[in-house]
mmCIF file of C-alpha atoms in Angstrom:
data_model
loop_
_atom_site.group_PDB
_atom_site.id
_atom_site.type_symbol
_atom_site.label_atom_id
_atom_site.label_comp_id
_atom_site.label_asym_id
_atom_site.label_seq_id
_atom_site.Cartn_x
_atom_site.Cartn_y
_atom_site.Cartn_z
ATOM 1 C CA UNK A 1 8.752 -20.761 11.637
ATOM 2 C CA UNK A 2 6.430 -20.706 8.689
ATOM 3 C CA UNK A 3 2.774 -21.433 9.358
ATOM 4 C CA UNK A 4 1.266 -24.406 7.512
ATOM 5 C CA UNK A 5 -0.273 -23.501 4.195
ATOM 6 C CA UNK A 6 -3.729 -24.434 5.410
ATOM 7 C CA UNK A 7 -3.492 -22.047 8.353
ATOM 8 C CA UNK A 8 -2.101 -19.185 6.287
ATOM 9 C CA UNK A 9 -4.791 -19.744 3.713
ATOM 10 C CA UNK A 10 -7.402 -19.140 6.350
ATOM 11 C CA UNK A 11 -6.686 -15.430 6.232
ATOM 12 C CA UNK A 12 -7.111 -15.296 2.457
ATOM 13 C CA UNK A 13 -10.542 -13.744 2.418
ATOM 14 C CA UNK A 14 -9.705 -11.168 5.050
ATOM 15 C CA UNK A 15 -6.584 -9.960 3.190
ATOM 16 C CA UNK A 16 -6.913 -6.978 0.874
ATOM 17 C CA UNK A 17 -5.968 -7.397 -2.770
ATOM 18 C CA UNK A 18 -2.432 -6.557 -3.828
ATOM 19 C CA UNK A 19 -2.175 -2.801 -4.146
ATOM 20 C CA UNK A 20 0.881 -0.701 -4.995
ATOM 21 C CA UNK A 21 1.146 2.815 -3.583
ATOM 22 C CA UNK A 22 -1.025 5.414 -5.275
ATOM 23 C CA UNK A 23 0.986 7.622 -7.560
ATOM 24 C CA UNK A 24 -1.218 10.719 -7.396
ATOM 25 C CA UNK A 25 -2.913 12.722 -4.633
ATOM 26 C CA UNK A 26 -6.512 11.848 -3.961
ATOM 27 C CA UNK A 27 -9.211 14.058 -5.400
ATOM 28 C CA UNK A 28 -12.869 14.193 -4.336
ATOM 29 C CA UNK A 29 -15.658 12.718 -6.390
ATOM 30 C CA UNK A 30 -17.542 15.996 -6.394
ATOM 31 C CA UNK A 31 -20.783 14.655 -7.798
ATOM 32 C CA UNK A 32 -21.239 11.943 -5.156
ATOM 33 C CA UNK A 33 -23.175 12.492 -1.982
ATOM 34 C CA UNK A 34 -23.459 9.977 0.867
ATOM 35 C CA UNK A 35 -27.027 8.905 1.626
ATOM 36 C CA UNK A 36 -27.243 5.110 2.037
ATOM 37 C CA UNK A 37 -30.710 3.529 1.706
ATOM 38 C CA UNK A 38 -32.203 3.237 5.208
ATOM 39 C CA UNK A 39 -34.121 0.170 6.378
ATOM 40 C CA UNK A 40 -33.810 -1.650 3.033
ATOM 41 C CA UNK A 41 -32.113 -5.043 3.153
ATOM 42 C CA UNK A 42 -29.337 -5.507 0.572
ATOM 43 C CA UNK A 43 -27.293 -8.476 -0.543
ATOM 44 C CA UNK A 44 -23.517 -8.239 -0.942
ATOM 45 C CA UNK A 45 -21.389 -10.876 -2.604
ATOM 46 C CA UNK A 46 -17.579 -10.827 -2.515
ATOM 47 C CA UNK A 47 -15.927 -13.340 -4.830
ATOM 48 C CA UNK A 48 -12.180 -13.871 -4.923
ATOM 49 C CA UNK A 49 -10.452 -15.923 -7.602
ATOM 50 C CA UNK A 50 -6.801 -16.757 -7.264
ATOM 51 C CA UNK A 51 -4.376 -19.126 -8.910
ATOM 52 C CA UNK A 52 -3.254 -21.890 -6.548
ATOM 53 C CA UNK A 53 0.236 -23.206 -6.238
ATOM 54 C CA UNK A 54 -0.604 -26.054 -8.618
ATOM 55 C CA UNK A 55 -1.940 -23.585 -11.218
ATOM 56 C CA UNK A 56 -5.604 -24.404 -10.634
ATOM 57 C CA UNK A 57 -8.158 -21.662 -9.750
ATOM 58 C CA UNK A 58 -9.106 -21.169 -6.121
ATOM 59 C CA UNK A 59 -12.555 -19.463 -5.797
ATOM 60 C CA UNK A 60 -14.304 -18.231 -2.655
ATOM 61 C CA UNK A 61 -17.499 -16.226 -2.239
ATOM 62 C CA UNK A 62 -18.770 -14.529 0.888
ATOM 63 C CA UNK A 63 -22.503 -13.763 0.819
ATOM 64 C CA UNK A 64 -23.693 -11.013 3.195
ATOM 65 C CA UNK A 65 -26.962 -9.380 4.135
ATOM 66 C CA UNK A 66 -26.695 -5.661 4.924
ATOM 67 C CA UNK A 67 -28.991 -2.987 6.318
ATOM 68 C CA UNK A 68 -28.462 0.719 7.109
ATOM 69 C CA UNK A 69 -30.027 2.735 9.904
ATOM 70 C CA UNK A 70 -29.612 6.308 11.118
ATOM 71 C CA UNK A 71 -27.710 6.664 14.420
ATOM 72 C CA UNK A 72 -27.214 10.126 15.822
ATOM 73 C CA UNK A 73 -25.659 12.329 13.162
ATOM 74 C CA UNK A 74 -24.305 9.356 11.245
ATOM 75 C CA UNK A 75 -25.289 5.771 10.334
ATOM 76 C CA UNK A 76 -25.066 2.252 11.599
ATOM 77 C CA UNK A 77 -24.752 -0.576 9.177
ATOM 78 C CA UNK A 78 -25.413 -4.174 10.262
ATOM 79 C CA UNK A 79 -23.904 -7.008 8.267
ATOM 80 C CA UNK A 80 -24.524 -10.750 8.557
ATOM 81 C CA UNK A 81 -22.310 -13.283 6.795
ATOM 82 C CA UNK A 82 -24.982 -15.661 5.538
ATOM 83 C CA UNK A 83 -22.839 -18.339 3.952
ATOM 84 C CA UNK A 84 -19.488 -19.217 2.424
ATOM 85 C CA UNK A 85 -19.252 -20.738 -1.050
ATOM 86 C CA UNK A 86 -15.999 -22.390 -1.981
ATOM 87 C CA UNK A 87 -14.418 -24.001 -5.017
ATOM 88 C CA UNK A 88 -11.030 -24.933 -3.683
ATOM 89 C CA UNK A 89 -8.821 -27.926 -2.874
ATOM 90 C CA UNK A 90 -10.061 -29.697 0.298
ATOM 91 C CA UNK A 91 -7.174 -28.597 2.456
ATOM 92 C CA UNK A 92 -7.617 -24.897 1.619
ATOM 93 C CA UNK A 93 -11.413 -25.104 1.863
ATOM 94 C CA UNK A 94 -11.134 -26.739 5.295
ATOM 95 C CA UNK A 95 -8.801 -23.994 6.533
ATOM 96 C CA UNK A 96 -11.133 -21.259 5.334
ATOM 97 C CA UNK A 97 -14.116 -22.940 6.930
ATOM 98 C CA UNK A 98 -12.205 -23.165 10.189
ATOM 99 C CA UNK A 99 -11.591 -19.408 10.146
ATOM 100 C CA UNK A 100 -14.871 -18.133 8.739
ATOM 101 C CA UNK A 101 -17.557 -20.577 9.751
ATOM 102 C CA UNK A 102 -17.700 -19.161 13.309
ATOM 103 C CA UNK A 103 -18.718 -15.795 11.731
ATOM 104 C CA UNK A 104 -21.640 -17.228 9.744
ATOM 105 C CA UNK A 105 -24.825 -15.865 11.224
ATOM 106 C CA UNK A 106 -22.921 -13.338 13.443
ATOM 107 C CA UNK A 107 -24.498 -9.858 13.271
ATOM 108 C CA UNK A 108 -21.694 -7.291 13.046
ATOM 109 C CA UNK A 109 -22.359 -3.592 13.477
ATOM 110 C CA UNK A 110 -20.338 -0.772 11.887
ATOM 111 C CA UNK A 111 -20.493 2.959 12.538
ATOM 112 C CA UNK A 112 -20.176 5.426 9.634
ATOM 113 C CA UNK A 113 -20.062 9.224 9.973
ATOM 114 C CA UNK A 114 -22.558 11.338 8.068
ATOM 115 C CA UNK A 115 -20.075 11.987 5.230
ATOM 116 C CA UNK A 116 -19.161 8.292 4.718
ATOM 117 C CA UNK A 117 -15.473 9.018 5.127
ATOM 118 C CA UNK A 118 -14.629 6.050 7.330
ATOM 119 C CA UNK A 119 -16.092 2.911 8.899
ATOM 120 C CA UNK A 120 -15.535 1.536 12.393
ATOM 121 C CA UNK A 121 -16.363 -1.918 13.705
ATOM 122 C CA UNK A 122 -18.457 -1.858 16.894
ATOM 123 C CA UNK A 123 -16.902 -3.756 19.811
ATOM 124 C CA UNK A 124 -13.918 -5.176 17.901
ATOM 125 C CA UNK A 125 -12.460 -6.791 21.034
ATOM 126 C CA UNK A 126 -15.666 -8.740 21.595
ATOM 127 C CA UNK A 127 -15.859 -9.777 17.956
ATOM 128 C CA UNK A 128 -12.329 -11.200 17.875
ATOM 129 C CA UNK A 129 -12.746 -12.868 21.249
ATOM 130 C CA UNK A 130 -15.819 -14.674 19.957
ATOM 131 C CA UNK A 131 -14.080 -15.629 16.724
ATOM 132 C CA UNK A 132 -11.066 -17.026 18.613
ATOM 133 C CA UNK A 133 -13.281 -18.974 21.037
ATOM 134 C CA UNK A 134 -15.325 -20.486 18.217
ATOM 135 C CA UNK A 135 -12.220 -21.447 16.234
ATOM 136 C CA UNK A 136 -10.884 -23.244 19.321
ATOM 137 C CA UNK A 137 -14.239 -24.969 19.861
ATOM 138 C CA UNK A 138 -14.287 -26.180 16.239
ATOM 139 C CA UNK A 139 -10.751 -27.413 16.722
ATOM 140 C CA UNK A 140 -11.798 -29.472 19.748
ATOM 141 C CA UNK A 141 -13.891 -31.591 17.386
ATOM 142 C CA UNK A 142 -11.282 -31.793 14.634
ATOM 143 C CA UNK A 143 -7.694 -30.634 14.079
ATOM 144 C CA UNK A 144 -6.895 -29.072 17.455
ATOM 145 C CA UNK A 145 -3.313 -28.140 16.508
ATOM 146 C CA UNK A 146 -4.479 -26.336 13.369
ATOM 147 C CA UNK A 147 -7.090 -24.412 15.349
ATOM 148 C CA UNK A 148 -4.574 -23.533 18.040
ATOM 149 C CA UNK A 149 -2.164 -22.103 15.491
ATOM 150 C CA UNK A 150 -4.907 -20.092 13.797
ATOM 151 C CA UNK A 151 -6.193 -18.729 17.108
ATOM 152 C CA UNK A 152 -2.631 -17.729 18.048
ATOM 153 C CA UNK A 153 -2.204 -16.010 14.660
ATOM 154 C CA UNK A 154 -5.379 -13.987 15.184
ATOM 155 C CA UNK A 155 -4.333 -13.013 18.696
ATOM 156 C CA UNK A 156 -0.886 -11.911 17.502
ATOM 157 C CA UNK A 157 -2.199 -9.398 14.944
ATOM 158 C CA UNK A 158 -2.042 -5.750 16.061
ATOM 159 C CA UNK A 159 -5.434 -4.280 16.871
ATOM 160 C CA UNK A 160 -5.295 -1.842 13.958
ATOM 161 C CA UNK A 161 -4.483 -4.659 11.515
ATOM 162 C CA UNK A 162 -7.306 -6.850 12.781
ATOM 163 C CA UNK A 163 -9.760 -3.983 12.503
ATOM 164 C CA UNK A 164 -8.537 -3.110 8.999
ATOM 165 C CA UNK A 165 -8.992 -6.702 7.852
ATOM 166 C CA UNK A 166 -12.415 -7.007 9.473
ATOM 167 C CA UNK A 167 -13.690 -3.842 7.746
ATOM 168 C CA UNK A 168 -11.993 -4.220 4.337
ATOM 169 C CA UNK A 169 -14.997 -5.562 2.415
ATOM 170 C CA UNK A 170 -17.448 -3.166 4.053
ATOM 171 C CA UNK A 171 -15.143 -0.147 3.596
ATOM 172 C CA UNK A 172 -14.934 -0.997 -0.127
ATOM 173 C CA UNK A 173 -18.643 -0.147 -0.408
ATOM 174 C CA UNK A 174 -18.213 3.509 0.552
ATOM 175 C CA UNK A 175 -17.128 5.905 -2.185
ATOM 176 C CA UNK A 176 -16.025 8.679 0.216
ATOM 177 C CA UNK A 177 -13.903 6.205 2.207
ATOM 178 C CA UNK A 178 -11.989 5.088 -0.881
ATOM 179 C CA UNK A 179 -9.832 7.966 -1.951
ATOM 180 C CA UNK A 180 -8.441 5.978 -4.880
ATOM 181 C CA UNK A 181 -11.828 6.167 -6.603
ATOM 182 C CA UNK A 182 -11.313 9.898 -6.816
ATOM 183 C CA UNK A 183 -8.225 9.260 -8.940
ATOM 184 C CA UNK A 184 -10.105 7.147 -11.443
ATOM 185 C CA UNK A 185 -11.319 8.201 -14.874
ATOM 186 C CA UNK A 186 -14.969 8.232 -15.845
ATOM 187 C CA UNK A 187 -15.484 5.644 -18.532
ATOM 188 C CA UNK A 188 -19.112 6.271 -19.518
ATOM 189 C CA UNK A 189 -19.573 9.875 -20.630
ATOM 190 C CA UNK A 190 -23.307 9.418 -21.110
ATOM 191 C CA UNK A 191 -25.326 9.495 -17.901
ATOM 192 C CA UNK A 192 -26.989 6.281 -16.844
ATOM 193 C CA UNK A 193 -29.255 7.734 -14.180
ATOM 194 C CA UNK A 194 -27.273 8.107 -10.966
ATOM 195 C CA UNK A 195 -24.816 5.335 -11.908
ATOM 196 C CA UNK A 196 -21.290 6.131 -13.147
ATOM 197 C CA UNK A 197 -18.575 3.727 -14.161
ATOM 198 C CA UNK A 198 -14.971 4.756 -13.441
ATOM 199 C CA UNK A 199 -11.742 2.898 -14.185
ATOM 200 C CA UNK A 200 -8.156 3.036 -13.052
ATOM 201 C CA UNK A 201 -4.965 1.170 -14.053
ATOM 202 C CA UNK A 202 -2.024 0.995 -11.687
ATOM 203 C CA UNK A 203 1.524 -0.186 -12.434
ATOM 204 C CA UNK A 204 4.053 -1.439 -9.933
ATOM 205 C CA UNK A 205 7.518 -1.782 -11.445
ATOM 206 C CA UNK A 206 9.607 -1.478 -8.267
ATOM 207 C CA UNK A 207 13.080 -3.000 -8.401
ATOM 208 C CA UNK A 208 13.151 -6.611 -7.263
ATOM 209 C CA UNK A 209 9.430 -7.116 -7.562
ATOM 210 C CA UNK A 210 7.437 -8.989 -10.195
ATOM 211 C CA UNK A 211 5.940 -6.454 -12.605
ATOM 212 C CA UNK A 212 2.328 -5.958 -11.513
ATOM 213 C CA UNK A 213 -0.642 -4.258 -13.181
ATOM 214 C CA UNK A 214 -3.942 -3.719 -11.412
ATOM 215 C CA UNK A 215 -7.046 -2.981 -13.443
ATOM 216 C CA UNK A 216 -9.946 -1.567 -11.415
ATOM 217 C CA UNK A 217 -13.488 -0.794 -12.430
ATOM 218 C CA UNK A 218 -16.203 0.612 -10.155
ATOM 219 C CA UNK A 219 -19.875 1.266 -10.777
ATOM 220 C CA UNK A 220 -20.874 3.913 -8.262
ATOM 221 C CA UNK A 221 -24.269 5.251 -7.311
ATOM 222 C CA UNK A 222 -23.878 9.040 -7.103
ATOM 223 C CA UNK A 223 -27.213 9.317 -5.243
ATOM 224 C CA UNK A 224 -26.192 7.075 -2.331
ATOM 225 C CA UNK A 225 -22.379 7.183 -2.363
ATOM 226 C CA UNK A 226 -22.212 3.385 -2.517
ATOM 227 C CA UNK A 227 -20.151 1.187 -4.818
ATOM 228 C CA UNK A 228 -22.619 -1.137 -6.492
ATOM 229 C CA UNK A 229 -20.023 -3.167 -8.307
ATOM 230 C CA UNK A 230 -16.245 -3.403 -8.171
ATOM 231 C CA UNK A 231 -13.935 -5.560 -10.260
ATOM 232 C CA UNK A 232 -10.268 -5.632 -9.434
ATOM 233 C CA UNK A 233 -7.881 -7.709 -11.520
ATOM 234 C CA UNK A 234 -4.178 -8.171 -10.648
ATOM 235 C CA UNK A 235 -1.913 -9.143 -13.578
ATOM 236 C CA UNK A 236 1.723 -10.284 -13.273
ATOM 237 C CA UNK A 237 4.250 -10.315 -16.079
ATOM 238 C CA UNK A 238 6.511 -13.361 -16.053
ATOM 239 C CA UNK A 239 10.261 -12.854 -16.019
ATOM 240 C CA UNK A 240 10.366 -14.288 -19.513
ATOM 241 C CA UNK A 241 8.439 -11.214 -20.718
ATOM 242 C CA UNK A 242 5.525 -13.241 -22.068
ATOM 243 C CA UNK A 243 1.914 -12.088 -21.902
ATOM 244 C CA UNK A 244 0.643 -10.933 -18.448
ATOM 245 C CA UNK A 245 -1.105 -13.606 -16.391
ATOM 246 C CA UNK A 246 -4.142 -13.049 -14.200
ATOM 247 C CA UNK A 247 -3.033 -13.718 -10.629
ATOM 248 C CA UNK A 248 -6.137 -12.577 -8.799
ATOM 249 C CA UNK A 249 -9.593 -11.232 -9.424
ATOM 250 C CA UNK A 250 -11.960 -9.821 -6.806
ATOM 251 C CA UNK A 251 -15.561 -9.015 -7.630
ATOM 252 C CA UNK A 252 -17.851 -7.204 -5.228
ATOM 253 C CA UNK A 253 -21.560 -6.842 -6.065
ATOM 254 C CA UNK A 254 -24.159 -4.957 -4.006
ATOM 255 C CA UNK A 255 -27.876 -5.319 -4.835
ATOM 256 C CA UNK A 256 -31.212 -4.689 -3.127
ATOM 257 C CA UNK A 257 -32.576 -7.902 -1.637
ATOM 258 C CA UNK A 258 -35.657 -9.260 -3.415
ATOM 259 C CA UNK A 259 -38.853 -7.980 -1.866
ATOM 260 C CA UNK A 260 -40.923 -10.702 -0.182
ATOM 261 C CA UNK A 261 -43.874 -11.655 -2.258
ATOM 262 C CA UNK A 262 -42.719 -9.707 -5.305
ATOM 263 C CA UNK A 263 -42.215 -11.606 -8.542
ATOM 264 C CA UNK A 264 -39.655 -10.122 -10.882
#
């Protein structure tokens, strides 16, 4: 049985962008070290634009506050989802609010080893239990059936899949944890301080699938090992062979939070 569109749409912002298999072995970004800024609050915005079934754009933005601390030989990063901004049809926006609103204001902790090679959510069982309970509580005051279906969908996901979805946006920040960046090509030959821009184009022409091209561009900070900006565009080529159409765009931007009392 197919889940209602509104329930399926609630997982939209947790789902990773379309990504065909990498066609080359990963290589290290030799000039990048991992040294995230400690104790400095940062803002992180993740905006997803997709084309809805009716052809209209569907836009969502997650706005986070992040902070890094040392923990043992590695790091702990705390992230708070401050707010959700949506430009979407009411049904889709309602479904996303049902899924994500219980996470607004929740302080999530992630553990990262000293080399930045992976990221692990602290207490994932507790996180998902709280999310499920809050979804059900919201449903008690609204569409109980919709909330029940969504809670069941969350519970049915394998643990590894739930953890992967919960860490996708945060993992995207870490250059060492994203092997695909090592396959990219440096675009700006001239140095711009510690910042480097790298690009990669992927093609997926597998039999039976819609031809897909993914254009990716990262601005990385070689001094911290963090991705300061990522733009990922997925283009599909219609069967008619006409010009490629933009199916999805995801933009991630990481910036230092404004200092209190400082006028820019």
